[in-house]
Coordinates of C-alpha atoms and ligand atoms in Angstrom, one line a residue:
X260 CA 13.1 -25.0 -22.0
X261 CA 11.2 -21.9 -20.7
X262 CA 7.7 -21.9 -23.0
X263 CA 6.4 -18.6 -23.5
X264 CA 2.9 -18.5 -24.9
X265 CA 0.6 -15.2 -24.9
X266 CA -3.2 -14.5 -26.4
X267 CA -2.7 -15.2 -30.0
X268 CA -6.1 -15.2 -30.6
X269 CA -6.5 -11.6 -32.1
X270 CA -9.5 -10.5 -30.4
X271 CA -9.6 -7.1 -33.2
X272 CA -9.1 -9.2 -36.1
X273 CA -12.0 -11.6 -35.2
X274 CA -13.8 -8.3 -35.5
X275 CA -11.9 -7.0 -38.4
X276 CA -9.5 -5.0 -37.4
X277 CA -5.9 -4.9 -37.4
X278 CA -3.9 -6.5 -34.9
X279 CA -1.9 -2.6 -34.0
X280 CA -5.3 -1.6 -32.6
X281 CA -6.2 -4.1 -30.1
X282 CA -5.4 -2.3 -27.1
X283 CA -5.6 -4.1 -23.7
X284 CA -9.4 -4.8 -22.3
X285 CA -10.8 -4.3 -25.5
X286 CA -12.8 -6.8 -25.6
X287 CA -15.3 -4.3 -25.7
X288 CA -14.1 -1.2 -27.0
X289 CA -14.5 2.3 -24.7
X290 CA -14.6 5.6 -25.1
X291 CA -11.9 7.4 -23.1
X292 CA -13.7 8.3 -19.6
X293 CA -11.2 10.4 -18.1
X294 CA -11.6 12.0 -14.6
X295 CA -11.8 15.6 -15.0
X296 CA -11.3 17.3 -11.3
X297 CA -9.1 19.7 -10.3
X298 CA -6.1 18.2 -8.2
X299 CA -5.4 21.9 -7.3
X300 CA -1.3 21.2 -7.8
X301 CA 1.2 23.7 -6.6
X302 CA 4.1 23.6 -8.8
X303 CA 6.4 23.9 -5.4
X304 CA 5.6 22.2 -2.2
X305 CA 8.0 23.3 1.3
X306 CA 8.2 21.4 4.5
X307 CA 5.5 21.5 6.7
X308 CA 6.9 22.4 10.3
X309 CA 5.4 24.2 12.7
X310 CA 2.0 24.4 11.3
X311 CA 3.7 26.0 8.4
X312 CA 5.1 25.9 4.8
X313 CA 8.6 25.9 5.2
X314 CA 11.6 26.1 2.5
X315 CA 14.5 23.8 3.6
X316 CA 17.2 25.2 4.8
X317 CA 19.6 23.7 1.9
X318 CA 17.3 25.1 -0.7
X319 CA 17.3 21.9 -2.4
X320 CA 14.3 20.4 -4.2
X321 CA 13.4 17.5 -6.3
X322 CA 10.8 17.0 -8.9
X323 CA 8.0 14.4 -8.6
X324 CA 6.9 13.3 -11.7
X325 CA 3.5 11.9 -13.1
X326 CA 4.9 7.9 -13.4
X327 CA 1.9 7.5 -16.3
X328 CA 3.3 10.0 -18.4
X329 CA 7.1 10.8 -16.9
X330 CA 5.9 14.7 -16.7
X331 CA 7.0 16.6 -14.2
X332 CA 4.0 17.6 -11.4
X333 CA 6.1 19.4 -9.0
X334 CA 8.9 20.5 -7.1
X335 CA 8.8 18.6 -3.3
X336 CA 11.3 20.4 -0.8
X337 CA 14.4 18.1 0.1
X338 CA 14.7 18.1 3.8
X339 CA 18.2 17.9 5.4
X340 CA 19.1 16.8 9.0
X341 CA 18.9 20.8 10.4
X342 CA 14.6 20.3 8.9
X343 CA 14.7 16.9 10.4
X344 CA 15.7 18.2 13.8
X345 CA 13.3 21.3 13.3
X346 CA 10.4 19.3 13.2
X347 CA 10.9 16.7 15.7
X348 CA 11.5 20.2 17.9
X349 CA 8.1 21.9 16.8
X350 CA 6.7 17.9 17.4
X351 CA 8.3 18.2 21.1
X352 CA 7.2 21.5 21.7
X353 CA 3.1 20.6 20.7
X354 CA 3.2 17.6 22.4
X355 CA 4.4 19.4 25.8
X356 CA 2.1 22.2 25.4
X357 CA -0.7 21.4 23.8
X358 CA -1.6 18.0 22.1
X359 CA -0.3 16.1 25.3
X360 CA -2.4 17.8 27.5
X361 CA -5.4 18.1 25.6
X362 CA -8.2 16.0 26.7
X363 CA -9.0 13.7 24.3
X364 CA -12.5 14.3 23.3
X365 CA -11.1 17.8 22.1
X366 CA -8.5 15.9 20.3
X367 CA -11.2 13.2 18.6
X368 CA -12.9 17.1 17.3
X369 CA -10.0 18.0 15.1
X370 CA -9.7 14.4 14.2
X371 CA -13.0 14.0 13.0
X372 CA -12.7 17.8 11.4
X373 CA -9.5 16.3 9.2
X374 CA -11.7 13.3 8.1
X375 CA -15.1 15.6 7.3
X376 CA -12.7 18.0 5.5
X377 CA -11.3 15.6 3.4
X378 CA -14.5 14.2 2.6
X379 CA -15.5 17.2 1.4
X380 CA -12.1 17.5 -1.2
X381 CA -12.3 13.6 -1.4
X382 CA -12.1 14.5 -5.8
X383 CA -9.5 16.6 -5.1
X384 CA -7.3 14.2 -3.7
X385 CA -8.3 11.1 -5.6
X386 CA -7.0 13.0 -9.1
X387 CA -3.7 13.9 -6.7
X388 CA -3.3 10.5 -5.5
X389 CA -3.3 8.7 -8.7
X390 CA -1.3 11.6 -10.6
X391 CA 1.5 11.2 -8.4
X392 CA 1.4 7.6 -8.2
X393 CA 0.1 6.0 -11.2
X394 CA -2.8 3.8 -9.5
X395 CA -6.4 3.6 -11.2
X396 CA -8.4 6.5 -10.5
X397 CA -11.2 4.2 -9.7
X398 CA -9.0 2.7 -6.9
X399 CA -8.1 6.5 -5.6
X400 CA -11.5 7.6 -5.6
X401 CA -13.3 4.3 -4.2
X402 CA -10.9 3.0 -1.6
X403 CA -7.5 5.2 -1.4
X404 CA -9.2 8.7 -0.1
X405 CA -12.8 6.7 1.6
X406 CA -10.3 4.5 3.7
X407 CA -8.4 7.2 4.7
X408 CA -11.1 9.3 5.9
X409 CA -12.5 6.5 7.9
X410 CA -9.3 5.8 9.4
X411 CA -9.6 9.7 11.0
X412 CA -13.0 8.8 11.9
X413 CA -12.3 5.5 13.4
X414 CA -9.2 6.6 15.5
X415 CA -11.2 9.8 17.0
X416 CA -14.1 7.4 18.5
X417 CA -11.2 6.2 19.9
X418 CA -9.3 9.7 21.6
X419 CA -12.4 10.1 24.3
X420 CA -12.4 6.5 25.2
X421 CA -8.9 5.7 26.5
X422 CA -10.1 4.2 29.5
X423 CA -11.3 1.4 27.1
X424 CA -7.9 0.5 25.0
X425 CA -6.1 -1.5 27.7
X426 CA -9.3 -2.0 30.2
X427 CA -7.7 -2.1 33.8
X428 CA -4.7 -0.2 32.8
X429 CA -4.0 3.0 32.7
X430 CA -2.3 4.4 29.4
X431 CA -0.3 7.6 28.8
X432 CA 0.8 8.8 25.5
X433 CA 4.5 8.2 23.7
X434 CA 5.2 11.7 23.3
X435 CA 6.6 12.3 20.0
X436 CA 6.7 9.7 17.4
X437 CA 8.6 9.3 14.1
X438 CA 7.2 7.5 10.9
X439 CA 8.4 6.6 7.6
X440 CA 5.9 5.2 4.5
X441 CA 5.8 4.1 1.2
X442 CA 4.6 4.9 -1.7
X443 CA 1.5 2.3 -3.0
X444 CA -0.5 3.9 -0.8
X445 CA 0.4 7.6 0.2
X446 CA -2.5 8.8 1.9
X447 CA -3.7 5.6 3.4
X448 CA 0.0 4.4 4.8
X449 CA -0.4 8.4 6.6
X450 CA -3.5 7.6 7.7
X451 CA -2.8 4.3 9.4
X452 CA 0.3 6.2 11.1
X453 CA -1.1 9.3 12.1
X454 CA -4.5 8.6 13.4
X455 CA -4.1 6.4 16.0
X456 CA -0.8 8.2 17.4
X457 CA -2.6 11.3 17.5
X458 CA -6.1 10.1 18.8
X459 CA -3.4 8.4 22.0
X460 CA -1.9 12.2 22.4
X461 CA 1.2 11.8 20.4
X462 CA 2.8 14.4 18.1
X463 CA 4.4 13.5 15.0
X464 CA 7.1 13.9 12.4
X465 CA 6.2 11.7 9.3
X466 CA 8.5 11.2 6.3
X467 CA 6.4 10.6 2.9
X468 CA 8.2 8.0 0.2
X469 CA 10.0 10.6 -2.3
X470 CA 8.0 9.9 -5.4
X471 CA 5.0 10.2 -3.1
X472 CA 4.9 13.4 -1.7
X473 CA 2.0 15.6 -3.2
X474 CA -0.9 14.6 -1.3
X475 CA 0.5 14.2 1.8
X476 CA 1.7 17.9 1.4
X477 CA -2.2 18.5 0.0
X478 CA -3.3 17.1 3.7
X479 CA -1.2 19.5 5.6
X480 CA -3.1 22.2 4.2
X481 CA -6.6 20.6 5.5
X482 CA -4.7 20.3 9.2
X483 CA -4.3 23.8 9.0
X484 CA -7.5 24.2 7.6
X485 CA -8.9 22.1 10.8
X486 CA -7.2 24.5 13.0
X487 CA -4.6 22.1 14.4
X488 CA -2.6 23.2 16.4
X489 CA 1.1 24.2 15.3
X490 CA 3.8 21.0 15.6
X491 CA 1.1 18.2 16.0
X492 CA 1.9 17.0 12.4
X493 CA 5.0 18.3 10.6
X494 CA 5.9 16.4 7.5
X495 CA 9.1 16.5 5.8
X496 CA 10.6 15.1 2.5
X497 CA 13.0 13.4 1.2
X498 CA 14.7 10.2 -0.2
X499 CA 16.5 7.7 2.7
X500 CA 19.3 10.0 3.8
X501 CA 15.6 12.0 5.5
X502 CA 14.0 8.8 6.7
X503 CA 17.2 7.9 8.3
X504 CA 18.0 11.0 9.8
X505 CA 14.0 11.3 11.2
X506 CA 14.5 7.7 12.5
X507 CA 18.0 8.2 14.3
X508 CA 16.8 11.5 15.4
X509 CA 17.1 11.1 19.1
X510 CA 13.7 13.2 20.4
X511 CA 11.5 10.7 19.0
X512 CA 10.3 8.2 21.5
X513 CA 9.2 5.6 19.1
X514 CA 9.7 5.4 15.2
X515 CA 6.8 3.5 13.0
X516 CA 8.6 2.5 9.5
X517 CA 6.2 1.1 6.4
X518 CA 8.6 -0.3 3.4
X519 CA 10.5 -2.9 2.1
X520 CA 12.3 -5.2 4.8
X521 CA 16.1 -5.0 3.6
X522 CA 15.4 -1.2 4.5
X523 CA 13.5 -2.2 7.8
X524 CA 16.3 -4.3 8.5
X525 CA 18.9 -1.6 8.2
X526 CA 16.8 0.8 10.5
X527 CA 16.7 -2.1 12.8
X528 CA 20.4 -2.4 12.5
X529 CA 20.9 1.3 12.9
X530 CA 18.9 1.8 16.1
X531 CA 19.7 -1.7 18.2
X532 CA 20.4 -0.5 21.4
X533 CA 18.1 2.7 21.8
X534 CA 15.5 2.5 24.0
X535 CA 13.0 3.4 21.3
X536 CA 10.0 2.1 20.8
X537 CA 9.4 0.4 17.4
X538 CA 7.1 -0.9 14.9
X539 CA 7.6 -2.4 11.3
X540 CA 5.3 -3.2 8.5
X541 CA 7.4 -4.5 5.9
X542 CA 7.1 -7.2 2.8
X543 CA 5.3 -9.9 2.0
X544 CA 4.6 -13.1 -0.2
X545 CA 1.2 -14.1 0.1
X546 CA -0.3 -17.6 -0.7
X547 CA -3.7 -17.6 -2.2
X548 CA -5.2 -21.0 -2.2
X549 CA -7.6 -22.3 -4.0
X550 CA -9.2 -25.9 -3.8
X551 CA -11.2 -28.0 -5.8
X552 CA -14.4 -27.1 -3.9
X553 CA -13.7 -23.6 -4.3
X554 CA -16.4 -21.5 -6.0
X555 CA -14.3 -20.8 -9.0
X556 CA -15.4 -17.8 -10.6
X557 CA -15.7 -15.8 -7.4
X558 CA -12.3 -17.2 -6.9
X559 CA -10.7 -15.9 -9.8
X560 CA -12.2 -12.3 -9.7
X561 CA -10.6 -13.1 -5.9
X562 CA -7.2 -14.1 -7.5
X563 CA -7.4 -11.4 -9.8
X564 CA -8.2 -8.4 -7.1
X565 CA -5.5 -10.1 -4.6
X566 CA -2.9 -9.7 -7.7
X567 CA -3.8 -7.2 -10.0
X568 CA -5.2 -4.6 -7.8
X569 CA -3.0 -1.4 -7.4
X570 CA -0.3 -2.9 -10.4
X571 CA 0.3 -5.8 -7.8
X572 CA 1.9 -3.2 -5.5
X573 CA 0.7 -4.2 -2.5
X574 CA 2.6 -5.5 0.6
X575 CA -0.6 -8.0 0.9
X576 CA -0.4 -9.5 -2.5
X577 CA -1.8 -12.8 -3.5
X578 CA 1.3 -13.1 -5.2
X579 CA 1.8 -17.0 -5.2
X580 CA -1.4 -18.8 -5.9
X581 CA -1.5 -22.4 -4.7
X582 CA -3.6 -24.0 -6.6
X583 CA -5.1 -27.7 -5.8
X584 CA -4.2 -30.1 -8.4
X585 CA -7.6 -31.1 -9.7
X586 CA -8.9 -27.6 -10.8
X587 CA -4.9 -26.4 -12.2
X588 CA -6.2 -26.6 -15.6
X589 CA -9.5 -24.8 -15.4
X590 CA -8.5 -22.2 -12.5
X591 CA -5.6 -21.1 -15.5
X592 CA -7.7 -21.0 -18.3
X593 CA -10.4 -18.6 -16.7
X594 CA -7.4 -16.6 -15.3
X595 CA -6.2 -16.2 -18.7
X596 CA -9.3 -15.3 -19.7
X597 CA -9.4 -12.6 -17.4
X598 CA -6.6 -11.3 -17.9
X599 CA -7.3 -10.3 -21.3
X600 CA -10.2 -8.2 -20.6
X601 CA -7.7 -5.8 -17.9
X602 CA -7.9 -2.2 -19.3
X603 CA -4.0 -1.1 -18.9
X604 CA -3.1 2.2 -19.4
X605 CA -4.0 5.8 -18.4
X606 CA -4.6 5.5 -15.0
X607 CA -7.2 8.5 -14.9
X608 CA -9.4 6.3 -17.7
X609 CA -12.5 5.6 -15.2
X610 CA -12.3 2.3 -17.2
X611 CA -8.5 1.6 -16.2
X612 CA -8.0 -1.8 -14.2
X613 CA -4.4 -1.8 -13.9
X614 CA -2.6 2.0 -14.1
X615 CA 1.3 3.3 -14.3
X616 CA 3.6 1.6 -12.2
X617 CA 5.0 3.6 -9.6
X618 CA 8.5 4.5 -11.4
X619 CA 11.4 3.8 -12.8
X620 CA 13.4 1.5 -10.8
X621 CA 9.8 -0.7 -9.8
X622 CA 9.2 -1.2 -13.4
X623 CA 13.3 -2.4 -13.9
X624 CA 12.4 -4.2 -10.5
X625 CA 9.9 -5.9 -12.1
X626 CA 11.5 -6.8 -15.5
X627 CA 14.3 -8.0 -13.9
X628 CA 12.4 -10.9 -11.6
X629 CA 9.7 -11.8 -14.7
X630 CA 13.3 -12.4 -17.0
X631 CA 14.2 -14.4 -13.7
X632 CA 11.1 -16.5 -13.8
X633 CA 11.3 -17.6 -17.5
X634 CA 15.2 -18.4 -17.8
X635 CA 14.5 -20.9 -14.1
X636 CA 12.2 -22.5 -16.3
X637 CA 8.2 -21.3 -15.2
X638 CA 6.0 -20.7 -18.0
X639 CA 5.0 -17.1 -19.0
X640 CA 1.5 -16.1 -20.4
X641 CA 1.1 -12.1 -21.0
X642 CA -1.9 -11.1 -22.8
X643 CA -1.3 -9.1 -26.3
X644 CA -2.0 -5.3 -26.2
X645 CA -0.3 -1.7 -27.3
X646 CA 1.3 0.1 -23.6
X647 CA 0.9 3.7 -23.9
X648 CA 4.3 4.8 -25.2
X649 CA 5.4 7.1 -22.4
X650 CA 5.2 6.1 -18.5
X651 CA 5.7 2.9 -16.6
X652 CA 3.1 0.3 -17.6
X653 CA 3.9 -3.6 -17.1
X654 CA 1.8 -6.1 -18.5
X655 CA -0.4 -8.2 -16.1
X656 CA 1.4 -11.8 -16.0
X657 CA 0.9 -15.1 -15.1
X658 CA 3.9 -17.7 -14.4
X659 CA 2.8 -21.1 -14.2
X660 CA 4.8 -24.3 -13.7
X661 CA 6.2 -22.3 -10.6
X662 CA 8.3 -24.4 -8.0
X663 CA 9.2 -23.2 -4.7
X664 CA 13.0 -22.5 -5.7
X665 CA 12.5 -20.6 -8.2
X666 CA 12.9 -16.7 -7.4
X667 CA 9.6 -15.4 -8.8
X668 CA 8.0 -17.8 -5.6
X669 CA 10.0 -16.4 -3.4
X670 CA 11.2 -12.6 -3.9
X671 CA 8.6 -10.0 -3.4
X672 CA 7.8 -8.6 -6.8
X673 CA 5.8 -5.7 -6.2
X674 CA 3.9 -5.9 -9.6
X675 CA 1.2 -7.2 -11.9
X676 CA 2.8 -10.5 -11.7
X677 CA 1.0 -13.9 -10.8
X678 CA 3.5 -17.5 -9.9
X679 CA 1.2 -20.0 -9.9
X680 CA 2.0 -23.4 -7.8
X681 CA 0.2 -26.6 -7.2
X682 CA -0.6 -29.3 -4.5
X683 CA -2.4 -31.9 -3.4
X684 CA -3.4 -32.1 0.4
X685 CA -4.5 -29.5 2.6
X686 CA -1.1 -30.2 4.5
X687 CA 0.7 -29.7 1.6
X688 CA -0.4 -26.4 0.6
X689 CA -0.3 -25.8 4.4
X690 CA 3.7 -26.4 4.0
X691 CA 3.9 -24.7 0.6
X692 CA 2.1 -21.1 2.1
X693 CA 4.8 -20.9 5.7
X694 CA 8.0 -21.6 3.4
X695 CA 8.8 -17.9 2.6
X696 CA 10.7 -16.0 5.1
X697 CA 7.2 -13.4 5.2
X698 CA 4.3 -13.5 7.2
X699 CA 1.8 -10.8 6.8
X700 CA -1.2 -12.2 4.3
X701 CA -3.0 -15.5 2.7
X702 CA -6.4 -16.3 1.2
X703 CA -8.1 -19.4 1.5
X704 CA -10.7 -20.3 -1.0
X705 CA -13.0 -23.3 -0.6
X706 CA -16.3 -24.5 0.5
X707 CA -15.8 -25.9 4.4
X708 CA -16.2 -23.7 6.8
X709 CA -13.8 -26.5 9.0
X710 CA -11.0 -26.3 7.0
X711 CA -11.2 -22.5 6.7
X712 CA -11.0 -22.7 10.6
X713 CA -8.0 -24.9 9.8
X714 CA -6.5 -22.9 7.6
X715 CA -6.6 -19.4 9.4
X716 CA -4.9 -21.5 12.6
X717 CA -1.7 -22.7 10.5
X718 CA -1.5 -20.6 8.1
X719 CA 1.7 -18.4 10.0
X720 CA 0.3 -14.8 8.7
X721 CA -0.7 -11.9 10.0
X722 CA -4.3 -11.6 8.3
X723 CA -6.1 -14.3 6.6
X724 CA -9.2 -14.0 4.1
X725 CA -11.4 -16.3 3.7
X726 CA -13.2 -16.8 -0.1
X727 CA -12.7 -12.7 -0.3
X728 CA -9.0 -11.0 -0.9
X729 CA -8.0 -7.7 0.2
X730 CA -10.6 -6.5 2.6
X731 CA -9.4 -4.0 5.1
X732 CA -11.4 -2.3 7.9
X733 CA -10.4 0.4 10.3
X734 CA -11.2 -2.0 13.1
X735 CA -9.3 -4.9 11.8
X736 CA -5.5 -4.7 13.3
X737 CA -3.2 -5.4 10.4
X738 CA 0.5 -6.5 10.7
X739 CA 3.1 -9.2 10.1
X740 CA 4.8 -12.1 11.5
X741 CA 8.8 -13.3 10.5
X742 CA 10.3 -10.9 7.6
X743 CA 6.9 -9.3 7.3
X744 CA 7.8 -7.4 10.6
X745 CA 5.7 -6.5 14.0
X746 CA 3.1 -4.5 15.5
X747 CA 0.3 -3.8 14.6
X748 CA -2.2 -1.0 12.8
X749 CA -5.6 -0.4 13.0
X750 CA -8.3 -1.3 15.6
X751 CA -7.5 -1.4 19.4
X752 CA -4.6 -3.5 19.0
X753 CA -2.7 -1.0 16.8
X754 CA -3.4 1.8 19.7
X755 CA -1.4 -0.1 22.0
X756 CA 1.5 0.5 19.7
X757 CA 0.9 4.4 20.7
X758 CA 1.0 4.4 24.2
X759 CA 2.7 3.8 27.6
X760 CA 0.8 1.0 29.7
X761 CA 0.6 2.3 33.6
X762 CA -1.0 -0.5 36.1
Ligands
LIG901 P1 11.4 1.3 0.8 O1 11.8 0.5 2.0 O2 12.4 1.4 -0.3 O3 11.0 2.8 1.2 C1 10.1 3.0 2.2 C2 10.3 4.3 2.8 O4 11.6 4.3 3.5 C3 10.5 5.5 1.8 O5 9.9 6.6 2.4 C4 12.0 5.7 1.7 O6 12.4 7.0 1.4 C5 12.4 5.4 3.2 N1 13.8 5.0 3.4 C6 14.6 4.4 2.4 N2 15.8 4.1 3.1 C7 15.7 4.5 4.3 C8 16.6 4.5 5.5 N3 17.8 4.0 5.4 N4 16.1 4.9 6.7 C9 14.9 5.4 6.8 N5 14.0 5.5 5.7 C10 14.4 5.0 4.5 O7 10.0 0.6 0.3 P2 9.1 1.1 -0.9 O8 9.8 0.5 -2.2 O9 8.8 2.5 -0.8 O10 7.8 0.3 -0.6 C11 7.5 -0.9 -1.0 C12 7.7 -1.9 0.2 O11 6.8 -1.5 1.3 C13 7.3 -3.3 -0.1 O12 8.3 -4.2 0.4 C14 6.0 -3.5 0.6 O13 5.7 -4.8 0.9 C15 6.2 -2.6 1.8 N6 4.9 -2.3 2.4 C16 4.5 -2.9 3.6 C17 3.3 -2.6 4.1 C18 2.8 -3.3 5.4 O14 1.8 -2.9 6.0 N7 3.5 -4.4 5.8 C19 2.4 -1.7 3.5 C20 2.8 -1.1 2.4 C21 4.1 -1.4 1.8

């Protein structure tokens, strides 16, 4: 029988109060801390073509709505296949006359303009970020908008040294390139696509996920404030029918796709045969593993960040922990423990650990595979605590007594939700981490450097941490292997994926 057991223990009425107000991470009770900037909204937003705001031809928009709250933020423009082929021409037009030819330490100057400017709006754009996509603002504000300025800043050191990203070869931009993202990480998933195909001379035609829209239409108006020129960027929006009509659109030389792998798979399907270029960055099931020797508080704050971080949506994910059979009992515990003291709720709280999930559908998403995991039999433990009563919230979870058949071990999840498994020997847990049809992430925690070393070379994914979670870097090429897709982005590696290789 499927045991379901949650924190009973009444934190508020130790202290005297009534179970209704215990409200999650109040172990400590805070004053509301919200984030008070000005996300300067527009309550329309049109295509950007051309290096301008365009209305699409069909007249037809679409709201976007604030996922914490379900209020409407805006209306985002819904681009048809006459936009789609509108931009990729304005793309094709910039990248003949201008950007291609451009040498590219003018290029890196408007790159590193976009990255200063942003900088300099960085509030702005955290309060937009996590208003139109229901992630902490302390995770907008201290990674989201920082990481994407640095990935501007990182890929124009790179636009004047060309001679140095395939030394002995000559290399030669794309031309113009077509790219579809998410919506975890709006401005970041942009960032990692645009920089480096624009630092390698390429123009671009870039399809935000539709409940994702705002900021990147916010960033178009720092590209015209940077002064660049008309067509290099043009972004249009839209649900699938767009992202497939960008990506079967046939100027674009190469298409870079972000998102789920049943879609990847049908763009795959759609464009076998085409001699474009392609690169995918799809899902993932990531093993954490912990073993006995494992510093275990740094390992769960680890667990917890790999996990819980961004609502668990996160194509990286720790989302199976392997844990090593001696320590099962008191790696659970201070998990549990944890887990309680998570602030969920209103994700502009500056003390908000785990915001609004990003809508509808990923919250059924997410119900759907946690009712999944109790009726195969795991074990559930949700911490008690009052959701806000409007918007998408999902308590964080743990599922222990996890085997590898059960679905919540091997479907991506895409949430606050934690299947815990166990071994015994490194070659076990070894076997248990490769048997998901994904590739792209794992965490090893443990106190030998040698079987770290051992780890990271069979561990069949793409990046590997080791006693850390979730550390990205510019410089560090990110990517999958199997289901989790191929190519690469970021550092040198991911600007091979933007250019032609001559001898
Ligand atoms: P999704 O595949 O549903 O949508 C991704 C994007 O594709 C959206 O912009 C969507 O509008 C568009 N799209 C949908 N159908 C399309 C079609 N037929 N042709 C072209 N475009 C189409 O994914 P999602 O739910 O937005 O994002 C979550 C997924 O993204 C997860 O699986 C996650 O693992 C993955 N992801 C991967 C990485 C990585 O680097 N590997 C990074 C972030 C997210």
């Amino acid at each position: 029988m499927p045991t379901l057991s949650s924190a009973s223990s009444k934190t508020s009425a130790r202290r005297g109060r009534t179970a209704p107000e215990l409200v999650f991470g109040d172990l400590w009770p805070f004053d509301p801390a919200p984030e008070t900037a000005d996300p300067k909204l527009k309550a329309r937003y049109d295509l950007f073509i051309d290096g301008k705001f365009v209305a699409p031809k069909s007249g037809k928009y679409f709201d976007s709505i604030n996922p914490a709250n379900e209020r409407k933020l805006a209306r985002i423009a819904l681009a048809g296949p006459s936009d789609v082929d509108a931009a990729c021409r304005a793309a094709r037009r910039a990248f003949e006359k201008v950007w291609g030819p451009m040498p590219g330490r003018e290029r890196a100057k408007y790159l590193f303009r976009i990255a200063r400017l942003l900088q300099d709006r960085a509030r702005e754009f955290a309060v937009a970020e996590t208003l139109d996509g229901g992630k902490p603002i302390k995770e907008s504000r201290d990674f989201d908008v920082p990481m994407t300025a640095a990935h501007f800043f990182y890929h124009a050191g790179w636009a004047d040294k060309l001679e140095y990203v395939a030394p002995g070869r000559q290399v030669a931009p794309l031309g113009v390139v077509a790219q579809v993202i998410p919506w975890n990480f709006p401005l970041l998933m942009l960032a990692w696509k645009i920089a480096p195909a624009l630092a390698m001379g390429n123009c671009v035609v870039l399809k935000p996920a539709e409940t994702t829209s705002i900021t990147c239409l916010k960033l178009a108006e720092i590209f015209q404030d940077a002064g660049l020129p008309p067509g290099v960027v043009n972004f249009v929006t839209g649900a699938g029918e767009t992202g497939a009509a960008l990506m079967s659109h046939p100027i674009p030389a190469k298409i870079a796709f972000t998102g789920s792998t049943a879609v990847g798979k049908t763009i795959l399907r759609a464009l076998a045969g085409t001699d474009k270029r392609m690169t995918m960055e799809l899902g993932g099931k990531a093993a954490n593993i912990v073993f006995d020797d494992a510093p275990l508080d740094q390992a769960v704050e680890g667990i917890v960040n790999g996990i819980f971080f961004n609502q668990g949506h996160v194509c990286c994910a720790g989302s199976r922990l392997l844990v090593h059979e001696p320590v099962t009992e008191a790696v659970l515990a201070r998990l549990k423990h944890r887990i309680r003291q998570l602030k969920v709720g209103d994700p502009l709280d500056k003390n908000t650990d785990i915001g609004a999930i990003n809508s509808r559908e990923q919250l059924k998403k997410i119900r759907t595979l946690v009712a999944s995991g109790v009726r195969e039999g795991a074990t559930l433990y949700q911490p008690d605590g009052i959701l806000p009563a409007k918007g998408f919230y999902f308590r964080p979870t743990l599922f222990s007594e996890v085997t590898m058949s059960h679905r919540i071990a091997r479907e991506e999840i895409f949430g606050p939700v934690l299947s815990i498994l166990t071994f015994r020997t490194v070659d076990e847990a070894i076997e248990k981490a490769n048997n998901t049809a994904f590739g792209l992430s794992a965490g090893v925690w443990t106190d030998k450097g040698s079987r770290i070393l051992k780890m990271s070379t069979e561990l069949k994914a793409g990046v590997v941490w080791a006693n850390t979670y979730n550390k990205f870097d510019p410089a560090s090429p990110f990517g999958g292997y199997k289901e989790s897709g191929f190519g690469r982005e970021g550092g040198r590696q991911g600007l091979l994926d933007y250019v032609i290789l001559k001898p």
